[in-house]
GROMACS .gro file of C-alpha atoms in nm:
model
  366
    1MET     CA    1   2.053   0.553   1.650
    2THR     CA    2   1.889   0.793   1.406
    3ASP     CA    3   2.230   0.881   1.251
    4ARG     CA    4   2.280   0.531   1.126
    5LEU     CA    5   1.939   0.515   0.970
    6GLY     CA    6   1.999   0.856   0.818
    7ALA     CA    7   2.319   0.735   0.662
    8VAL     CA    8   2.139   0.438   0.506
    9LEU     CA    9   1.885   0.681   0.344
   10ALA     CA   10   2.160   0.927   0.243
   11GLY     CA   11   2.340   0.657   0.056
   12ALA     CA   12   2.033   0.610  -0.165
   13VAL     CA   13   1.923   0.970  -0.216
   14PRO     CA   14   1.910   1.099  -0.489
   15ARG     CA   15   2.042   0.790  -0.679
   16VAL     CA   16   1.746   0.556  -0.597
   17CYS     CA   17   1.485   0.815  -0.499
   18ALA     CA   18   1.459   1.188  -0.461
   19ALA     CA   19   1.313   1.165  -0.110
   20ALA     CA   20   1.294   0.903   0.170
   21VAL     CA   21   1.159   0.885   0.518
   22ALA     CA   22   1.210   0.575   0.741
   23LEU     CA   23   1.087   0.483   1.090
   24VAL     CA   24   1.172   0.188   1.306
   25ALA     CA   25   0.980   0.101   1.613
   26VAL     CA   26   1.103  -0.150   1.873
   27ASP     CA   27   0.843  -0.282   2.115
   28GLY     CA   28   0.617   0.006   2.016
   29SER     CA   29   0.864   0.289   2.072
   30VAL     CA   30   1.035   0.470   1.785
   31ALA     CA   31   1.399   0.372   1.797
   32ALA     CA   32   1.517   0.552   1.482
   33ALA     CA   33   1.377   0.810   1.246
   34ALA     CA   34   1.527   0.973   0.936
   35ALA     CA   35   1.418   1.191   0.653
   36THR     CA   36   1.626   1.314   0.359
   37GLY     CA   37   1.600   1.447  -0.005
   38GLU     CA   38   1.365   1.670  -0.177
   39LEU     CA   39   0.991   1.617  -0.222
   40VAL     CA   40   1.006   1.769  -0.574
   41ARG     CA   41   1.350   1.737  -0.738
   42TYR     CA   42   1.275   1.715  -1.106
   43ALA     CA   43   1.061   1.912  -1.351
   44ASP     CA   44   1.045   1.651  -1.629
   45ALA     CA   45   1.142   1.315  -1.741
   46GLU     CA   46   1.483   1.436  -1.862
   47GLY     CA   47   1.586   1.512  -1.498
   48THR     CA   48   1.576   1.893  -1.525
   49LEU     CA   49   1.597   2.022  -1.171
   50ALA     CA   50   1.281   2.195  -1.049
   51ALA     CA   51   1.288   2.560  -0.966
   52GLU     CA   52   1.163   2.490  -0.616
   53ARG     CA   53   1.279   2.182  -0.437
   54PRO     CA   54   1.120   2.157  -0.092
   55PRO     CA   55   1.299   1.928   0.155
   56ALA     CA   56   1.154   1.599   0.285
   57GLY     CA   57   1.054   1.590   0.647
   58HIS     CA   58   0.909   1.355   0.898
   59ASP     CA   59   0.560   1.500   0.811
   60SER     CA   60   0.595   1.444   0.443
   61ILE     CA   61   0.314   1.255   0.264
   62PHE     CA   62   0.387   0.980   0.007
   63ASP     CA   63   0.182   0.783  -0.242
   64LEU     CA   64   0.166   0.432  -0.072
   65ALA     CA   65   0.077   0.258  -0.392
   66SER     CA   66  -0.002  -0.108  -0.316
   67ILE     CA   67   0.030  -0.075   0.063
   68SER     CA   68  -0.318   0.058   0.011
   69LYS     CA   69  -0.417  -0.314  -0.028
   70LEU     CA   70  -0.363  -0.360   0.349
   71PHE     CA   71  -0.609  -0.105   0.428
   72THR     CA   72  -0.868  -0.257   0.190
   73THR     CA   73  -0.798  -0.595   0.363
   74ALA     CA   74  -0.857  -0.438   0.705
   75VAL     CA   75  -1.191  -0.315   0.594
   76LEU     CA   76  -1.303  -0.638   0.451
   77LEU     CA   77  -1.194  -0.822   0.769
   78SER     CA   78  -1.372  -0.580   0.988
   79LEU     CA   79  -1.686  -0.639   0.777
   80ALA     CA   80  -1.635  -1.010   0.817
   81GLU     CA   81  -1.617  -0.969   1.193
   82GLU     CA   82  -1.965  -0.812   1.180
   83GLY     CA   83  -2.104  -1.083   0.955
   84ALA     CA   84  -2.158  -0.839   0.665
   85ILE     CA   85  -1.953  -1.062   0.435
   86GLY     CA   86  -1.818  -1.409   0.446
   87LEU     CA   87  -1.463  -1.466   0.323
   88ASP     CA   88  -1.561  -1.783   0.134
   89GLU     CA   89  -1.892  -1.662  -0.010
   90PRO     CA   90  -1.910  -1.594  -0.379
   91VAL     CA   91  -1.861  -1.229  -0.463
   92ALA     CA   92  -2.163  -1.289  -0.683
   93ALA     CA   93  -2.370  -1.220  -0.375
   94TRP     CA   94  -2.271  -0.857  -0.417
   95ILE     CA   95  -2.184  -0.837  -0.784
   96PRO     CA   96  -2.451  -1.031  -0.971
   97GLY     CA   97  -2.321  -1.231  -1.260
   98HIS     CA   98  -1.977  -1.262  -1.133
   99ASP     CA   99  -1.802  -1.601  -1.155
  100PRO     CA  100  -1.936  -1.794  -0.855
  101ARG     CA  101  -1.594  -1.947  -0.788
  102VAL     CA  102  -1.447  -1.610  -0.683
  103THR     CA  103  -1.454  -1.528  -0.312
  104PRO     CA  104  -1.311  -1.249  -0.103
  105ARG     CA  105  -1.047  -1.497   0.024
  106ARG     CA  106  -0.935  -1.567  -0.336
  107LEU     CA  107  -0.925  -1.203  -0.416
  108LEU     CA  108  -0.712  -1.127  -0.110
  109THR     CA  109  -0.475  -1.417  -0.187
  110HIS     CA  110  -0.451  -1.342  -0.564
  111THR     CA  111  -0.582  -1.683  -0.654
  112ALA     CA  112  -0.903  -1.570  -0.828
  113GLY     CA  113  -0.774  -1.630  -1.165
  114LEU     CA  114  -0.795  -1.264  -1.261
  115PRO     CA  115  -0.533  -1.088  -1.486
  116PRO     CA  116  -0.258  -0.877  -1.314
  117THR     CA  117  -0.372  -0.547  -1.467
  118ARG     CA  118  -0.615  -0.386  -1.686
  119ARG     CA  119  -0.561  -0.034  -1.830
  120ILE     CA  120  -0.921   0.073  -1.819
  121ASP     CA  121  -0.821   0.429  -1.891
  122LEU     CA  122  -0.686   0.325  -2.234
  123GLU     CA  123  -0.978   0.088  -2.299
  124LEU     CA  124  -1.253   0.347  -2.215
  125PRO     CA  125  -1.080   0.690  -2.259
  126GLY     CA  126  -1.411   0.878  -2.266
  127ALA     CA  127  -1.581   0.702  -1.986
  128ASP     CA  128  -1.628   0.831  -1.627
  129ALA     CA  129  -1.508   0.649  -1.309
  130SER     CA  130  -1.832   0.464  -1.252
  131GLU     CA  131  -1.851   0.328  -1.601
  132ARG     CA  132  -1.487   0.224  -1.579
  133MET     CA  133  -1.562   0.047  -1.249
  134GLU     CA  134  -1.850  -0.148  -1.395
  135ALA     CA  135  -1.610  -0.263  -1.678
  136MET     CA  136  -1.354  -0.372  -1.423
  137LEU     CA  137  -1.609  -0.580  -1.239
  138ARG     CA  138  -1.679  -0.765  -1.556
  139THR     CA  139  -1.313  -0.857  -1.617
  140PRO     CA  140  -1.301  -1.211  -1.743
  141ILE     CA  141  -1.133  -1.488  -1.555
  142THR     CA  142  -0.812  -1.576  -1.756
  143HIS     CA  143  -0.622  -1.815  -1.523
  144PRO     CA  144  -0.718  -2.110  -1.304
  145VAL     CA  145  -0.935  -2.015  -1.012
  146GLY     CA  146  -0.788  -2.131  -0.684
  147GLY     CA  147  -0.428  -2.101  -0.794
  148PRO     CA  148  -0.146  -2.080  -0.875
  149TYR     CA  149  -0.077  -1.736  -0.726
  150LEU     CA  150  -0.109  -1.453  -0.978
  151TYR     CA  151  -0.061  -1.105  -0.838
  152SER     CA  152  -0.372  -0.906  -0.955
  153ASP     CA  153  -0.455  -0.540  -0.902
  154VAL     CA  154  -0.787  -0.629  -1.077
  155GLY     CA  155  -0.873  -0.858  -0.791
  156LEU     CA  156  -0.808  -0.600  -0.527
  157VAL     CA  157  -1.021  -0.337  -0.729
  158ILE     CA  158  -1.305  -0.595  -0.708
  159ALA     CA  159  -1.235  -0.658  -0.337
  160GLY     CA  160  -1.263  -0.285  -0.276
  161ARG     CA  161  -1.599  -0.272  -0.457
  162VAL     CA  162  -1.723  -0.572  -0.260
  163ALA     CA  163  -1.621  -0.382   0.057
  164GLU     CA  164  -1.827  -0.080  -0.063
  165LEU     CA  165  -2.133  -0.291  -0.142
  166ALA     CA  166  -2.123  -0.485   0.189
  167GLY     CA  167  -2.033  -0.181   0.393
  168GLY     CA  168  -2.284   0.052   0.239
  169ALA     CA  169  -2.037   0.338   0.179
  170PRO     CA  170  -1.761   0.434  -0.057
  171LEU     CA  171  -1.418   0.279   0.010
  172ASP     CA  172  -1.258   0.609   0.125
  173ALA     CA  173  -1.528   0.646   0.376
  174LEU     CA  174  -1.499   0.290   0.499
  175VAL     CA  175  -1.113   0.328   0.542
  176ARG     CA  176  -1.169   0.652   0.730
  177ALA     CA  177  -1.443   0.511   0.962
  178ARG     CA  178  -1.291   0.171   1.019
  179VAL     CA  179  -0.916   0.248   1.021
  180THR     CA  180  -0.784   0.602   1.011
  181ASP     CA  181  -1.031   0.762   1.245
  182VAL     CA  182  -1.004   0.469   1.492
  183LEU     CA  183  -0.625   0.496   1.501
  184GLY     CA  184  -0.613   0.877   1.476
  185LEU     CA  185  -0.425   0.903   1.138
  186PRO     CA  186  -0.486   1.257   1.024
  187ASP     CA  187  -0.251   1.243   0.725
  188THR     CA  188  -0.369   0.914   0.568
  189GLY     CA  189  -0.631   0.932   0.295
  190TYR     CA  190  -0.699   0.948  -0.076
  191ARG     CA  191  -0.661   1.238  -0.310
  192PRO     CA  192  -0.451   1.488  -0.103
  193ALA     CA  193  -0.476   1.738  -0.388
  194ALA     CA  194  -0.858   1.756  -0.330
  195PRO     CA  195  -0.951   2.118  -0.230
  196SER     CA  196  -1.103   1.999   0.100
  197ARG     CA  197  -0.776   1.827   0.216
  198VAL     CA  198  -0.554   2.102   0.092
  199ALA     CA  199  -0.756   2.365   0.273
  200ALA     CA  200  -0.790   2.158   0.586
  201ALA     CA  201  -0.429   2.054   0.633
  202GLY     CA  202  -0.212   2.210   0.372
  203ALA     CA  203  -0.146   1.857   0.253
  204LEU     CA  204  -0.028   1.924  -0.094
  205SER     CA  205   0.279   2.120   0.015
  206ARG     CA  206   0.390   1.810   0.200
  207VAL     CA  207   0.335   1.549  -0.072
  208ALA     CA  208   0.623   1.394  -0.258
  209ALA     CA  209   0.608   1.412  -0.638
  210THR     CA  210   0.610   1.091  -0.844
  211GLU     CA  211   0.631   1.034  -1.214
  212TRP     CA  212   0.645   1.264  -1.520
  213LYS     CA  213   0.320   1.194  -1.696
  214PRO     CA  214   0.254   1.432  -1.985
  215GLU     CA  215  -0.104   1.307  -2.022
  216ARG     CA  216  -0.194   1.432  -1.674
  217PRO     CA  217  -0.272   1.792  -1.591
  218GLY     CA  218   0.051   1.973  -1.514
  219PRO     CA  219   0.281   2.147  -1.482
  220GLY     CA  220   0.556   1.914  -1.379
  221CYS     CA  221   0.546   1.567  -1.240
  222VAL     CA  222   0.246   1.408  -1.070
  223ARG     CA  223   0.196   1.545  -0.717
  224GLY     CA  224  -0.103   1.490  -0.492
  225GLU     CA  225  -0.275   1.259  -0.733
  226VAL     CA  226  -0.232   0.872  -0.727
  227HIS     CA  227   0.052   0.759  -0.944
  228ASP     CA  228  -0.124   0.430  -1.048
  229GLU     CA  229  -0.302   0.471  -1.378
  230THR     CA  230  -0.590   0.244  -1.306
  231ALA     CA  231  -0.665   0.396  -0.964
  232TYR     CA  232  -0.646   0.747  -1.132
  233ALA     CA  233  -0.884   0.631  -1.397
  234LEU     CA  234  -1.129   0.507  -1.128
  235GLY     CA  235  -1.141   0.846  -0.952
  236GLY     CA  236  -0.839   0.818  -0.721
  237VAL     CA  237  -0.996   0.562  -0.482
  238ALA     CA  238  -0.955   0.187  -0.559
  239GLY     CA  239  -0.890  -0.124  -0.361
  240HIS     CA  240  -0.546  -0.180  -0.484
  241ALA     CA  241  -0.396   0.175  -0.474
  242GLY     CA  242  -0.475   0.536  -0.391
  243LEU     CA  243  -0.383   0.601  -0.036
  244PHE     CA  244  -0.133   0.853   0.076
  245ALA     CA  245   0.024   0.877   0.424
  246THR     CA  246   0.303   0.989   0.634
  247ALA     CA  247   0.561   0.747   0.781
  248GLY     CA  248   0.424   0.814   1.134
  249ASP     CA  249   0.067   0.730   1.031
  250LEU     CA  250   0.181   0.411   0.852
  251LEU     CA  251   0.388   0.311   1.154
  252ALA     CA  252   0.075   0.346   1.377
  253PHE     CA  253  -0.125   0.119   1.139
  254GLY     CA  254   0.153  -0.137   1.140
  255GLU     CA  255   0.173  -0.123   1.518
  256ALA     CA  256  -0.196  -0.187   1.543
  257LEU     CA  257  -0.159  -0.507   1.336
  258ARG     CA  258   0.152  -0.604   1.537
  259LEU     CA  259  -0.023  -0.566   1.870
  260ALA     CA  260  -0.328  -0.765   1.744
  261ALA     CA  261  -0.100  -1.033   1.621
  262ILE     CA  262   0.040  -1.094   1.968
  263GLY     CA  263  -0.307  -1.063   2.125
  264GLN     CA  264  -0.249  -0.717   2.291
  265GLY     CA  265  -0.471  -0.503   2.085
  266ASP     CA  266  -0.794  -0.490   1.887
  267ALA     CA  267  -0.816  -0.127   1.783
  268VAL     CA  268  -0.889  -0.209   1.413
  269LEU     CA  269  -0.921  -0.591   1.401
  270ARG     CA  270  -0.969  -0.858   1.660
  271PRO     CA  271  -0.668  -1.076   1.731
  272GLU     CA  272  -0.846  -1.373   1.580
  273SER     CA  273  -0.900  -1.184   1.256
  274VAL     CA  274  -0.530  -1.080   1.244
  275ALA     CA  275  -0.432  -1.444   1.313
  276GLU     CA  276  -0.640  -1.543   1.004
  277MET     CA  277  -0.481  -1.258   0.808
  278LEU     CA  278  -0.136  -1.391   0.892
  279ARG     CA  279  -0.213  -1.758   0.841
  280ASP     CA  280  -0.048  -1.910   0.540
  281GLN     CA  281  -0.329  -1.943   0.288
  282GLY     CA  282  -0.150  -2.183   0.066
  283ALA     CA  283  -0.123  -1.976  -0.244
  284GLU     CA  284   0.102  -2.200  -0.447
  285GLY     CA  285   0.362  -2.045  -0.680
  286ALA     CA  286   0.439  -1.733  -0.477
  287ALA     CA  287   0.801  -1.640  -0.373
  288PHE     CA  288   0.671  -1.605  -0.019
  289ARG     CA  289   0.392  -1.725   0.200
  290HIS     CA  290   0.068  -1.532   0.152
  291GLY     CA  291  -0.186  -1.441   0.405
  292LEU     CA  292  -0.504  -1.245   0.347
  293GLY     CA  293  -0.380  -0.929   0.175
  294VAL     CA  294  -0.036  -0.959   0.319
  295ARG     CA  295   0.293  -1.115   0.220
  296ILE     CA  296   0.484  -1.315   0.470
  297GLY     CA  297   0.853  -1.347   0.439
  298ASP     CA  298   0.861  -1.155   0.109
  299PRO     CA  299   1.230  -1.158   0.019
  300ALA     CA  300   1.196  -0.829  -0.167
  301ILE     CA  301   1.115  -0.626   0.151
  302VAL     CA  302   1.198  -0.815   0.467
  303GLY     CA  303   1.572  -0.852   0.426
  304PRO     CA  304   1.705  -1.025   0.737
  305LEU     CA  305   1.361  -1.022   0.913
  306SER     CA  306   1.258  -1.365   0.806
  307GLY     CA  307   0.892  -1.426   0.897
  308ALA     CA  308   0.789  -1.066   0.897
  309PHE     CA  309   0.488  -0.968   0.711
  310GLY     CA  310   0.385  -0.659   0.517
  311HIS     CA  311   0.365  -0.512   0.169
  312SER     CA  312   0.551  -0.302  -0.077
  313GLY     CA  313   0.431  -0.025  -0.313
  314PHE     CA  314   0.542   0.046  -0.673
  315THR     CA  315   0.626   0.401  -0.583
  316GLY     CA  316   0.900   0.272  -0.359
  317THR     CA  317   0.724   0.228  -0.027
  318SER     CA  318   0.718  -0.064   0.221
  319LEU     CA  319   0.569  -0.166   0.555
  320VAL     CA  320   0.725  -0.465   0.741
  321VAL     CA  321   0.596  -0.593   1.069
  322ASP     CA  322   0.786  -0.855   1.279
  323PRO     CA  323   0.567  -0.957   1.576
  324ALA     CA  324   0.818  -1.209   1.700
  325ARG     CA  325   1.088  -0.950   1.724
  326GLY     CA  326   0.866  -0.660   1.819
  327LEU     CA  327   0.957  -0.460   1.516
  328THR     CA  328   0.765  -0.234   1.281
  329VAL     CA  329   0.965  -0.081   0.989
  330VAL     CA  330   0.837   0.189   0.748
  331LEU     CA  331   1.012   0.310   0.442
  332LEU     CA  332   0.847   0.579   0.216
  333THR     CA  333   1.017   0.692  -0.099
  334ASN     CA  334   0.926   0.820  -0.444
  335ALA     CA  335   1.156   0.596  -0.651
  336VAL     CA  336   0.939   0.662  -0.961
  337HIS     CA  337   1.038   1.034  -0.964
  338PRO     CA  338   1.074   1.140  -1.239
  339VAL     CA  339   1.066   0.801  -1.418
  340ARG     CA  340   1.010   0.443  -1.312
  341GLY     CA  341   1.259   0.166  -1.338
  342ARG     CA  342   1.538   0.310  -1.122
  343ASP     CA  343   1.766   0.063  -0.961
  344GLY     CA  344   1.833   0.009  -0.591
  345ILE     CA  345   1.504   0.018  -0.410
  346ARG     CA  346   1.520  -0.352  -0.309
  347GLU     CA  347   1.869  -0.298  -0.159
  348LEU     CA  348   1.745   0.017   0.023
  349ARG     CA  349   1.454  -0.185   0.181
  350HIS     CA  350   1.696  -0.450   0.285
  351ALA     CA  351   1.929  -0.205   0.444
  352VAL     CA  352   1.650  -0.040   0.641
  353ALA     CA  353   1.536  -0.379   0.761
  354GLY     CA  354   1.895  -0.470   0.855
  355GLU     CA  355   1.921  -0.148   1.060
  356ALA     CA  356   1.597  -0.244   1.239
  357LEU     CA  357   1.744  -0.588   1.327
  358ARG     CA  358   2.056  -0.417   1.455
  359LEU     CA  359   1.843  -0.194   1.676
  360ARG     CA  360   1.648  -0.498   1.800
  361GLU     CA  361   1.967  -0.675   1.897
  362LEU     CA  362   2.075  -0.385   2.105
  363GLN     CA  363   1.766  -0.401   2.327
  364PRO     CA  364   1.638  -0.702   2.528
  365LEU     CA  365   1.308  -0.847   2.424
  366THR     CA  366   1.019  -0.725   2.640
   0.00000   0.00000   0.00000
């Protein structure tokens, strides 16, 4: 089984990405696993081969990019379960002066009328992370509140800050206490290049490189620091991006959501919370149905797994969960190494999803 998945990845490496790891679980058991490529292949934007090119393995750590949004969502929903926030309360309850029409639900469905991005690093080049966050929180509404759908990293930055204010702790601590520690995910966290993480687990040596960014401390391509410029400007921890993880850790997170979706688990969230998470929230104008923080039937990532939910990441990552078929599918790549804009990641995601469906069809539903 693993040979076929490995062949799918080998067909894309290094053309689409320098490194790739994929896992497919059927009814909670790993049915296929594959890892191929090099964690660091290039030394610069011109494609010069690096002097040292460590191989990718099943324990390799990748920048999850926007898959981080699912962890922020899980934190917010856990706070809602405790009554610390209301999904339909104005975020002005935690951020005084904010537009009263904006609620956590609208932030999580990208219907808050906020712009897609804001390069706060370029706007405030001399500011620190806290000053930049304050500016992000004051981002003006530029589109209709309530819809249509407009994907907004700014909205999830604000959602992450709401979680911090309601939860009484920094976002990384909330993710650790409410998600990663609960599920036992030792390799999931922010800032793997931080001295504490490197010393504790040798994390940096297992991290896949991303883009060549001459403005960042070098040498070489970014490695162990978040690729996303806004998250980096905010100190490496933000609601929309910043998390790193192994495929195994991300699979365990996806499995926790899958089990809760079928009423068989509540490790992170109660089944009723996951049911609301996976309910079509009616975000008009999207190319898929949108739940709370998750995309349902997103054609860019689900391939033949119609009805599956999950999220993708700009670095070339994806998590797809199909409760009806009992499937959880993880693909981690560094498709932005050494530069962004490489072709083929959508096709690779579809091919991995297609292999997952084939594996499902080989086994009777349990």
